[in-house]
Amino acid sequence: MRSSEPAVTAGHGISASVRRGAGTISSATPVARIGPNAVIQTGHALAAVYGRDVARLIYESAGLAHHLDHPPQDMIDEREPIRLFAAIRKTLPAAEADRVLAEAGHRTAHYILEYRIPLNARRLLPRLPPAVSARLLAFAITRHAWTFAGSGRFSASVSGWTRPVVTLTIRDNPLATPGCPWHGAVFKRLFATLAGGVSTVRHPHCCAKGEGQCVTELVIGAGG
């Protein structure tokens, strides 16, 4: 992973943008919980790409600097990653924000694979026919949707047997950003590792574009 070269050329712009803040979430918003890796792994991704100083500036602008010093161990208020994702998109150019969020999603999936999926399942699923492992994984993800969906309503389906297509839907996705690079990276890494590879990722609908649901489609197969 490259270190902080982009911050050298954009450092002053980043600092100024961070100081303007990422906005606030109304205290009237109903509180829902989400997995802590939405903020933990995003901090790691920011530090890897831009360096720890820029990561801290962005976390401070979101009111979350304490999570860098003391990473949360339990589920967190979903408004925290909402603020963090907004701060990243406000501070960085769109393509760089997407890069950071995708890296954070990739790291989140890695954590899930290492610590949340039993070893026997990690060994068994890749050995099954992809259409079977994709269905089993989609079922397991649905049972633990709180990890990445928060207050959103998650559903999953798998169509086809020769070339399965996994459709993952989050209605009223609280963490939606244009194209949902964080969610897309989480899903791609999980299915690529456990269900025989992912050849194509599509995101035809997105709450960040004013639609009522985020839809991620994964074509299962070698490549990608």
PDB file of C-alpha atoms in Angstrom:
ATOM      1  CA  MET A   1       0.000   0.000   0.000  1.00  0.00           C
ATOM      2  CA  ARG A   2       1.408   3.406  -0.912  1.00  0.00           C
ATOM      3  CA  SER A   3       2.050   5.792   1.947  1.00  0.00           C
ATOM      4  CA  SER A   4       1.342   9.478   2.077  1.00  0.00           C
ATOM      5  CA  GLU A   5       2.613  10.823  -1.290  1.00  0.00           C
ATOM      6  CA  PRO A   6      -0.797  12.369  -2.182  1.00  0.00           C
ATOM      7  CA  ALA A   7      -0.792  14.260   1.117  1.00  0.00           C
ATOM      8  CA  VAL A   8       2.475  15.996   0.162  1.00  0.00           C
ATOM      9  CA  THR A   9       0.889  17.757  -2.799  1.00  0.00           C
ATOM     10  CA  ALA A  10      -2.532  18.248  -1.228  1.00  0.00           C
ATOM     11  CA  GLY A  11      -1.616  18.674   2.432  1.00  0.00           C
ATOM     12  CA  HIS A  12      -2.661  22.323   2.830  1.00  0.00           C
ATOM     13  CA  GLY A  13      -5.918  21.719   0.983  1.00  0.00           C
ATOM     14  CA  ILE A  14      -6.662  18.715   3.161  1.00  0.00           C
ATOM     15  CA  SER A  15      -6.041  20.644   6.372  1.00  0.00           C
ATOM     16  CA  ALA A  16      -8.198  23.562   5.271  1.00  0.00           C
ATOM     17  CA  SER A  17     -11.003  21.304   4.145  1.00  0.00           C
ATOM     18  CA  VAL A  18     -10.911  19.340   7.385  1.00  0.00           C
ATOM     19  CA  ARG A  19     -11.156  22.490   9.476  1.00  0.00           C
ATOM     20  CA  ARG A  20     -14.390  23.395   7.720  1.00  0.00           C
ATOM     21  CA  GLY A  21     -15.859  20.222   9.234  1.00  0.00           C
ATOM     22  CA  ALA A  22     -18.009  17.411   7.935  1.00  0.00           C
ATOM     23  CA  GLY A  23     -21.351  18.609   9.210  1.00  0.00           C
ATOM     24  CA  THR A  24     -23.372  17.127  12.004  1.00  0.00           C
ATOM     25  CA  ILE A  25     -26.043  14.488  12.387  1.00  0.00           C
ATOM     26  CA  SER A  26     -29.238  15.630  14.073  1.00  0.00           C
ATOM     27  CA  SER A  27     -29.609  14.381  17.629  1.00  0.00           C
ATOM     28  CA  ALA A  28     -33.194  13.531  16.704  1.00  0.00           C
ATOM     29  CA  THR A  29     -31.988  10.784  14.352  1.00  0.00           C
ATOM     30  CA  PRO A  30     -32.982   7.380  15.784  1.00  0.00           C
ATOM     31  CA  VAL A  31     -29.927   5.597  17.146  1.00  0.00           C
ATOM     32  CA  ALA A  32     -28.964   2.302  15.526  1.00  0.00           C
ATOM     33  CA  ARG A  33     -25.847   0.232  16.061  1.00  0.00           C
ATOM     34  CA  ILE A  34     -23.279  -1.037  13.593  1.00  0.00           C
ATOM     35  CA  GLY A  35     -20.056  -3.031  13.745  1.00  0.00           C
ATOM     36  CA  PRO A  36     -16.990  -1.099  14.986  1.00  0.00           C
ATOM     37  CA  ASN A  37     -14.860  -1.973  11.974  1.00  0.00           C
ATOM     38  CA  ALA A  38     -16.676   0.711  10.006  1.00  0.00           C
ATOM     39  CA  VAL A  39     -14.496   3.201  11.896  1.00  0.00           C
ATOM     40  CA  ILE A  40     -11.514   1.049  12.939  1.00  0.00           C
ATOM     41  CA  GLN A  41     -10.548  -0.160   9.465  1.00  0.00           C
ATOM     42  CA  THR A  42     -11.267   3.217   7.899  1.00  0.00           C
ATOM     43  CA  GLY A  43      -8.647   4.699  10.211  1.00  0.00           C
ATOM     44  CA  HIS A  44      -6.141   2.062   9.137  1.00  0.00           C
ATOM     45  CA  ALA A  45      -6.927   2.740   5.477  1.00  0.00           C
ATOM     46  CA  LEU A  46      -6.521   6.508   5.862  1.00  0.00           C
ATOM     47  CA  ALA A  47      -3.212   6.081   7.666  1.00  0.00           C
ATOM     48  CA  ALA A  48      -1.950   3.665   5.010  1.00  0.00           C
ATOM     49  CA  VAL A  49      -2.817   5.973   2.127  1.00  0.00           C
ATOM     50  CA  TYR A  50      -2.264   9.450   3.580  1.00  0.00           C
ATOM     51  CA  GLY A  51      -0.390   8.969   6.841  1.00  0.00           C
ATOM     52  CA  ARG A  52      -1.441   9.113  10.496  1.00  0.00           C
ATOM     53  CA  ASP A  53      -1.478  12.925  10.701  1.00  0.00           C
ATOM     54  CA  VAL A  54      -4.058  13.303   7.946  1.00  0.00           C
ATOM     55  CA  ALA A  55      -6.061  10.422   9.386  1.00  0.00           C
ATOM     56  CA  ARG A  56      -6.196  12.226  12.722  1.00  0.00           C
ATOM     57  CA  LEU A  57      -7.255  15.519  11.111  1.00  0.00           C
ATOM     58  CA  ILE A  58     -10.159  13.795   9.398  1.00  0.00           C
ATOM     59  CA  TYR A  59     -11.183  11.885  12.511  1.00  0.00           C
ATOM     60  CA  GLU A  60     -11.042  15.093  14.535  1.00  0.00           C
ATOM     61  CA  SER A  61     -13.280  16.848  12.024  1.00  0.00           C
ATOM     62  CA  ALA A  62     -15.804  14.023  12.474  1.00  0.00           C
ATOM     63  CA  GLY A  63     -15.523  14.191  16.273  1.00  0.00           C
ATOM     64  CA  LEU A  64     -14.028  10.696  16.401  1.00  0.00           C
ATOM     65  CA  ALA A  65     -10.376  11.197  17.331  1.00  0.00           C
ATOM     66  CA  HIS A  66     -10.927   9.111  20.464  1.00  0.00           C
ATOM     67  CA  HIS A  67     -11.499   6.062  18.272  1.00  0.00           C
ATOM     68  CA  LEU A  68      -7.972   6.360  16.892  1.00  0.00           C
ATOM     69  CA  ASP A  69      -6.527   6.287  20.396  1.00  0.00           C
ATOM     70  CA  HIS A  70      -8.933   3.701  21.786  1.00  0.00           C
ATOM     71  CA  PRO A  71     -10.532   1.596  19.022  1.00  0.00           C
ATOM     72  CA  PRO A  72     -14.081   0.540  19.969  1.00  0.00           C
ATOM     73  CA  GLN A  73     -14.546  -3.064  21.016  1.00  0.00           C
ATOM     74  CA  ASP A  74     -18.341  -3.213  20.815  1.00  0.00           C
ATOM     75  CA  MET A  75     -21.026  -2.115  18.394  1.00  0.00           C
ATOM     76  CA  ILE A  76     -21.128   1.644  17.847  1.00  0.00           C
ATOM     77  CA  ASP A  77     -23.682   4.312  17.035  1.00  0.00           C
ATOM     78  CA  GLU A  78     -24.105   4.193  13.257  1.00  0.00           C
ATOM     79  CA  ARG A  79     -23.990   8.007  13.173  1.00  0.00           C
ATOM     80  CA  GLU A  80     -20.254   7.804  13.864  1.00  0.00           C
ATOM     81  CA  PRO A  81     -19.260   6.115  10.585  1.00  0.00           C
ATOM     82  CA  ILE A  82     -21.829   8.303   8.812  1.00  0.00           C
ATOM     83  CA  ARG A  83     -19.906  11.363  10.049  1.00  0.00           C
ATOM     84  CA  LEU A  84     -16.577   9.752   9.224  1.00  0.00           C
ATOM     85  CA  PHE A  85     -17.529   8.822   5.663  1.00  0.00           C
ATOM     86  CA  ALA A  86     -18.906  12.340   5.158  1.00  0.00           C
ATOM     87  CA  ALA A  87     -15.666  13.865   6.458  1.00  0.00           C
ATOM     88  CA  ILE A  88     -13.617  11.753   4.064  1.00  0.00           C
ATOM     89  CA  ARG A  89     -15.741  12.758   1.094  1.00  0.00           C
ATOM     90  CA  LYS A  90     -15.682  16.417   2.130  1.00  0.00           C
ATOM     91  CA  THR A  91     -11.911  16.461   2.595  1.00  0.00           C
ATOM     92  CA  LEU A  92     -10.601  14.351  -0.276  1.00  0.00           C
ATOM     93  CA  PRO A  93     -11.212  14.443  -4.027  1.00  0.00           C
ATOM     94  CA  ALA A  94     -13.989  12.038  -4.983  1.00  0.00           C
ATOM     95  CA  ALA A  95     -11.700   9.425  -6.540  1.00  0.00           C
ATOM     96  CA  GLU A  96      -9.377   9.460  -3.531  1.00  0.00           C
ATOM     97  CA  ALA A  97     -12.293   9.246  -1.096  1.00  0.00           C
ATOM     98  CA  ASP A  98     -13.575   6.220  -3.002  1.00  0.00           C
ATOM     99  CA  ARG A  99     -10.095   4.691  -2.882  1.00  0.00           C
ATOM    100  CA  VAL A 100      -9.879   5.100   0.896  1.00  0.00           C
ATOM    101  CA  LEU A 101     -13.392   3.762   1.489  1.00  0.00           C
ATOM    102  CA  ALA A 102     -12.751   0.769  -0.780  1.00  0.00           C
ATOM    103  CA  GLU A 103      -9.528   0.000   1.076  1.00  0.00           C
ATOM    104  CA  ALA A 104     -11.407   0.290   4.378  1.00  0.00           C
ATOM    105  CA  GLY A 105     -14.036  -2.142   3.097  1.00  0.00           C
ATOM    106  CA  HIS A 106     -11.343  -4.558   1.949  1.00  0.00           C
ATOM    107  CA  ARG A 107      -9.743  -4.430   5.387  1.00  0.00           C
ATOM    108  CA  THR A 108     -13.112  -4.905   7.074  1.00  0.00           C
ATOM    109  CA  ALA A 109     -13.746  -8.045   5.018  1.00  0.00           C
ATOM    110  CA  HIS A 110     -10.276  -9.318   5.901  1.00  0.00           C
ATOM    111  CA  TYR A 111     -11.088  -8.897   9.596  1.00  0.00           C
ATOM    112  CA  ILE A 112     -14.394 -10.730   9.140  1.00  0.00           C
ATOM    113  CA  LEU A 113     -12.631 -13.583   7.349  1.00  0.00           C
ATOM    114  CA  GLU A 114      -9.970 -13.881  10.038  1.00  0.00           C
ATOM    115  CA  TYR A 115     -12.049 -13.455  13.163  1.00  0.00           C
ATOM    116  CA  ARG A 116     -15.770 -13.834  12.452  1.00  0.00           C
ATOM    117  CA  ILE A 117     -16.018 -16.808  10.078  1.00  0.00           C
ATOM    118  CA  PRO A 118     -15.212 -20.185  11.653  1.00  0.00           C
ATOM    119  CA  LEU A 119     -12.128 -21.935  10.316  1.00  0.00           C
ATOM    120  CA  ASN A 120     -14.131 -24.962   9.182  1.00  0.00           C
ATOM    121  CA  ALA A 121     -16.383 -22.704   7.086  1.00  0.00           C
ATOM    122  CA  ARG A 122     -13.364 -20.912   5.592  1.00  0.00           C
ATOM    123  CA  ARG A 123     -11.997 -24.279   4.537  1.00  0.00           C
ATOM    124  CA  LEU A 124     -15.255 -25.810   3.324  1.00  0.00           C
ATOM    125  CA  LEU A 125     -16.931 -23.035   1.324  1.00  0.00           C
ATOM    126  CA  PRO A 126     -14.198 -22.616  -1.337  1.00  0.00           C
ATOM    127  CA  ARG A 127     -14.342 -26.354  -2.020  1.00  0.00           C
ATOM    128  CA  LEU A 128     -18.060 -26.391  -2.771  1.00  0.00           C
ATOM    129  CA  PRO A 129     -19.574 -25.560  -6.167  1.00  0.00           C
ATOM    130  CA  PRO A 130     -19.637 -21.745  -6.399  1.00  0.00           C
ATOM    131  CA  ALA A 131     -23.422 -21.629  -6.722  1.00  0.00           C
ATOM    132  CA  VAL A 132     -23.745 -23.532  -3.441  1.00  0.00           C
ATOM    133  CA  SER A 133     -21.096 -21.623  -1.517  1.00  0.00           C
ATOM    134  CA  ALA A 134     -22.528 -18.304  -2.744  1.00  0.00           C
ATOM    135  CA  ARG A 135     -25.957 -19.232  -1.406  1.00  0.00           C
ATOM    136  CA  LEU A 136     -24.592 -20.373   1.937  1.00  0.00           C
ATOM    137  CA  LEU A 137     -22.500 -17.227   2.289  1.00  0.00           C
ATOM    138  CA  ALA A 138     -25.418 -14.979   1.339  1.00  0.00           C
ATOM    139  CA  PHE A 139     -27.512 -16.669   4.036  1.00  0.00           C
ATOM    140  CA  ALA A 140     -24.773 -16.199   6.637  1.00  0.00           C
ATOM    141  CA  ILE A 141     -24.291 -12.540   5.700  1.00  0.00           C
ATOM    142  CA  THR A 142     -28.018 -11.910   6.035  1.00  0.00           C
ATOM    143  CA  ARG A 143     -27.947 -13.264   9.595  1.00  0.00           C
ATOM    144  CA  HIS A 144     -25.189 -10.795  10.513  1.00  0.00           C
ATOM    145  CA  ALA A 145     -26.293  -7.798   8.467  1.00  0.00           C
ATOM    146  CA  TRP A 146     -25.957  -5.482  11.487  1.00  0.00           C
ATOM    147  CA  THR A 147     -22.200  -5.595  10.864  1.00  0.00           C
ATOM    148  CA  PHE A 148     -22.480  -3.376   7.796  1.00  0.00           C
ATOM    149  CA  ALA A 149     -26.119  -2.299   7.390  1.00  0.00           C
ATOM    150  CA  GLY A 150     -26.995  -0.673  10.718  1.00  0.00           C
ATOM    151  CA  SER A 151     -30.548   0.615  10.508  1.00  0.00           C
ATOM    152  CA  GLY A 152     -30.762  -0.332   6.841  1.00  0.00           C
ATOM    153  CA  ARG A 153     -32.878  -3.305   5.825  1.00  0.00           C
ATOM    154  CA  PHE A 154     -30.739  -5.969   4.199  1.00  0.00           C
ATOM    155  CA  SER A 155     -31.733  -8.770   1.857  1.00  0.00           C
ATOM    156  CA  ALA A 156     -29.799 -11.159  -0.356  1.00  0.00           C
ATOM    157  CA  SER A 157     -30.605 -13.446  -3.246  1.00  0.00           C
ATOM    158  CA  VAL A 158     -28.612 -15.654  -5.613  1.00  0.00           C
ATOM    159  CA  SER A 159     -29.783 -16.529  -9.114  1.00  0.00           C
ATOM    160  CA  GLY A 160     -28.368 -19.058 -11.528  1.00  0.00           C
ATOM    161  CA  TRP A 161     -26.252 -22.150 -11.062  1.00  0.00           C
ATOM    162  CA  THR A 162     -23.715 -22.109 -13.896  1.00  0.00           C
ATOM    163  CA  ARG A 163     -22.844 -18.411 -13.549  1.00  0.00           C
ATOM    164  CA  PRO A 164     -24.400 -17.322 -10.251  1.00  0.00           C
ATOM    165  CA  VAL A 165     -25.306 -13.684  -9.662  1.00  0.00           C
ATOM    166  CA  VAL A 166     -25.511 -12.498  -6.064  1.00  0.00           C
ATOM    167  CA  THR A 167     -27.812  -9.526  -5.422  1.00  0.00           C
ATOM    168  CA  LEU A 168     -27.333  -7.725  -2.108  1.00  0.00           C
ATOM    169  CA  THR A 169     -29.793  -4.974  -1.218  1.00  0.00           C
ATOM    170  CA  ILE A 170     -29.740  -2.457   1.631  1.00  0.00           C
ATOM    171  CA  ARG A 171     -32.898  -0.373   1.823  1.00  0.00           C
ATOM    172  CA  ASP A 172     -32.389   3.056   3.414  1.00  0.00           C
ATOM    173  CA  ASN A 173     -28.656   2.391   3.628  1.00  0.00           C
ATOM    174  CA  PRO A 174     -27.288   4.725   6.346  1.00  0.00           C
ATOM    175  CA  LEU A 175     -23.673   4.462   5.118  1.00  0.00           C
ATOM    176  CA  ALA A 176     -24.407   5.058   1.454  1.00  0.00           C
ATOM    177  CA  THR A 177     -21.890   7.086  -0.528  1.00  0.00           C
ATOM    178  CA  PRO A 178     -21.972   7.396  -4.324  1.00  0.00           C
ATOM    179  CA  GLY A 179     -21.239   3.951  -5.718  1.00  0.00           C
ATOM    180  CA  CYS A 180     -20.868   2.532  -2.182  1.00  0.00           C
ATOM    181  CA  PRO A 181     -17.170   1.606  -2.492  1.00  0.00           C
ATOM    182  CA  TRP A 182     -16.998   0.511   1.166  1.00  0.00           C
ATOM    183  CA  HIS A 183     -19.867  -1.973   0.914  1.00  0.00           C
ATOM    184  CA  GLY A 184     -18.769  -3.123  -2.527  1.00  0.00           C
ATOM    185  CA  ALA A 185     -15.271  -3.932  -1.272  1.00  0.00           C
ATOM    186  CA  VAL A 186     -16.588  -5.800   1.769  1.00  0.00           C
ATOM    187  CA  PHE A 187     -18.888  -7.941  -0.345  1.00  0.00           C
ATOM    188  CA  LYS A 188     -16.383  -8.546  -3.143  1.00  0.00           C
ATOM    189  CA  ARG A 189     -13.636  -9.713  -0.788  1.00  0.00           C
ATOM    190  CA  LEU A 190     -15.945 -12.096   1.081  1.00  0.00           C
ATOM    191  CA  PHE A 191     -17.412 -13.705  -2.036  1.00  0.00           C
ATOM    192  CA  ALA A 192     -14.119 -13.726  -3.950  1.00  0.00           C
ATOM    193  CA  THR A 193     -12.462 -15.589  -1.086  1.00  0.00           C
ATOM    194  CA  LEU A 194     -15.224 -18.033  -0.159  1.00  0.00           C
ATOM    195  CA  ALA A 195     -17.407 -18.493  -3.237  1.00  0.00           C
ATOM    196  CA  GLY A 196     -15.079 -19.127  -6.137  1.00  0.00           C
ATOM    197  CA  GLY A 197     -14.099 -15.614  -7.189  1.00  0.00           C
ATOM    198  CA  VAL A 198     -15.940 -12.534  -8.433  1.00  0.00           C
ATOM    199  CA  SER A 199     -15.643 -11.546 -12.075  1.00  0.00           C
ATOM    200  CA  THR A 200     -17.896  -8.466 -12.056  1.00  0.00           C
ATOM    201  CA  VAL A 201     -19.228  -6.017  -9.462  1.00  0.00           C
ATOM    202  CA  ARG A 202     -22.142  -3.726 -10.342  1.00  0.00           C
ATOM    203  CA  HIS A 203     -23.940  -1.091  -8.274  1.00  0.00           C
ATOM    204  CA  PRO A 204     -27.035  -0.182 -10.312  1.00  0.00           C
ATOM    205  CA  HIS A 205     -28.961   1.554  -7.518  1.00  0.00           C
ATOM    206  CA  CYS A 206     -27.709   3.774  -4.691  1.00  0.00           C
ATOM    207  CA  CYS A 207     -29.336   5.653  -1.825  1.00  0.00           C
ATOM    208  CA  ALA A 208     -26.648   8.327  -2.203  1.00  0.00           C
ATOM    209  CA  LYS A 209     -28.195   9.163  -5.582  1.00  0.00           C
ATOM    210  CA  GLY A 210     -31.655   9.626  -4.120  1.00  0.00           C
ATOM    211  CA  GLU A 211     -32.869   6.073  -4.621  1.00  0.00           C
ATOM    212  CA  GLY A 212     -34.507   4.110  -1.845  1.00  0.00           C
ATOM    213  CA  GLN A 213     -32.058   1.228  -1.863  1.00  0.00           C
ATOM    214  CA  CYS A 214     -28.468   0.315  -2.541  1.00  0.00           C
ATOM    215  CA  VAL A 215     -28.057  -2.747  -4.733  1.00  0.00           C
ATOM    216  CA  THR A 216     -24.761  -4.541  -5.279  1.00  0.00           C
ATOM    217  CA  GLU A 217     -24.579  -7.320  -7.847  1.00  0.00           C
ATOM    218  CA  LEU A 218     -21.690  -9.783  -7.885  1.00  0.00           C
ATOM    219  CA  VAL A 219     -21.144 -12.162 -10.802  1.00  0.00           C
ATOM    220  CA  ILE A 220     -19.484 -15.214  -9.334  1.00  0.00           C
ATOM    221  CA  GLY A 221     -16.626 -16.685 -11.331  1.00  0.00           C
ATOM    222  CA  ALA A 222     -12.874 -16.556 -11.837  1.00  0.00           C
ATOM    223  CA  GLY A 223     -11.298 -13.198 -12.455  1.00  0.00           C
ATOM    224  CA  GLY A 224     -11.912  -9.723 -11.126  1.00  0.00           C
TER     225      GLY A 224
END
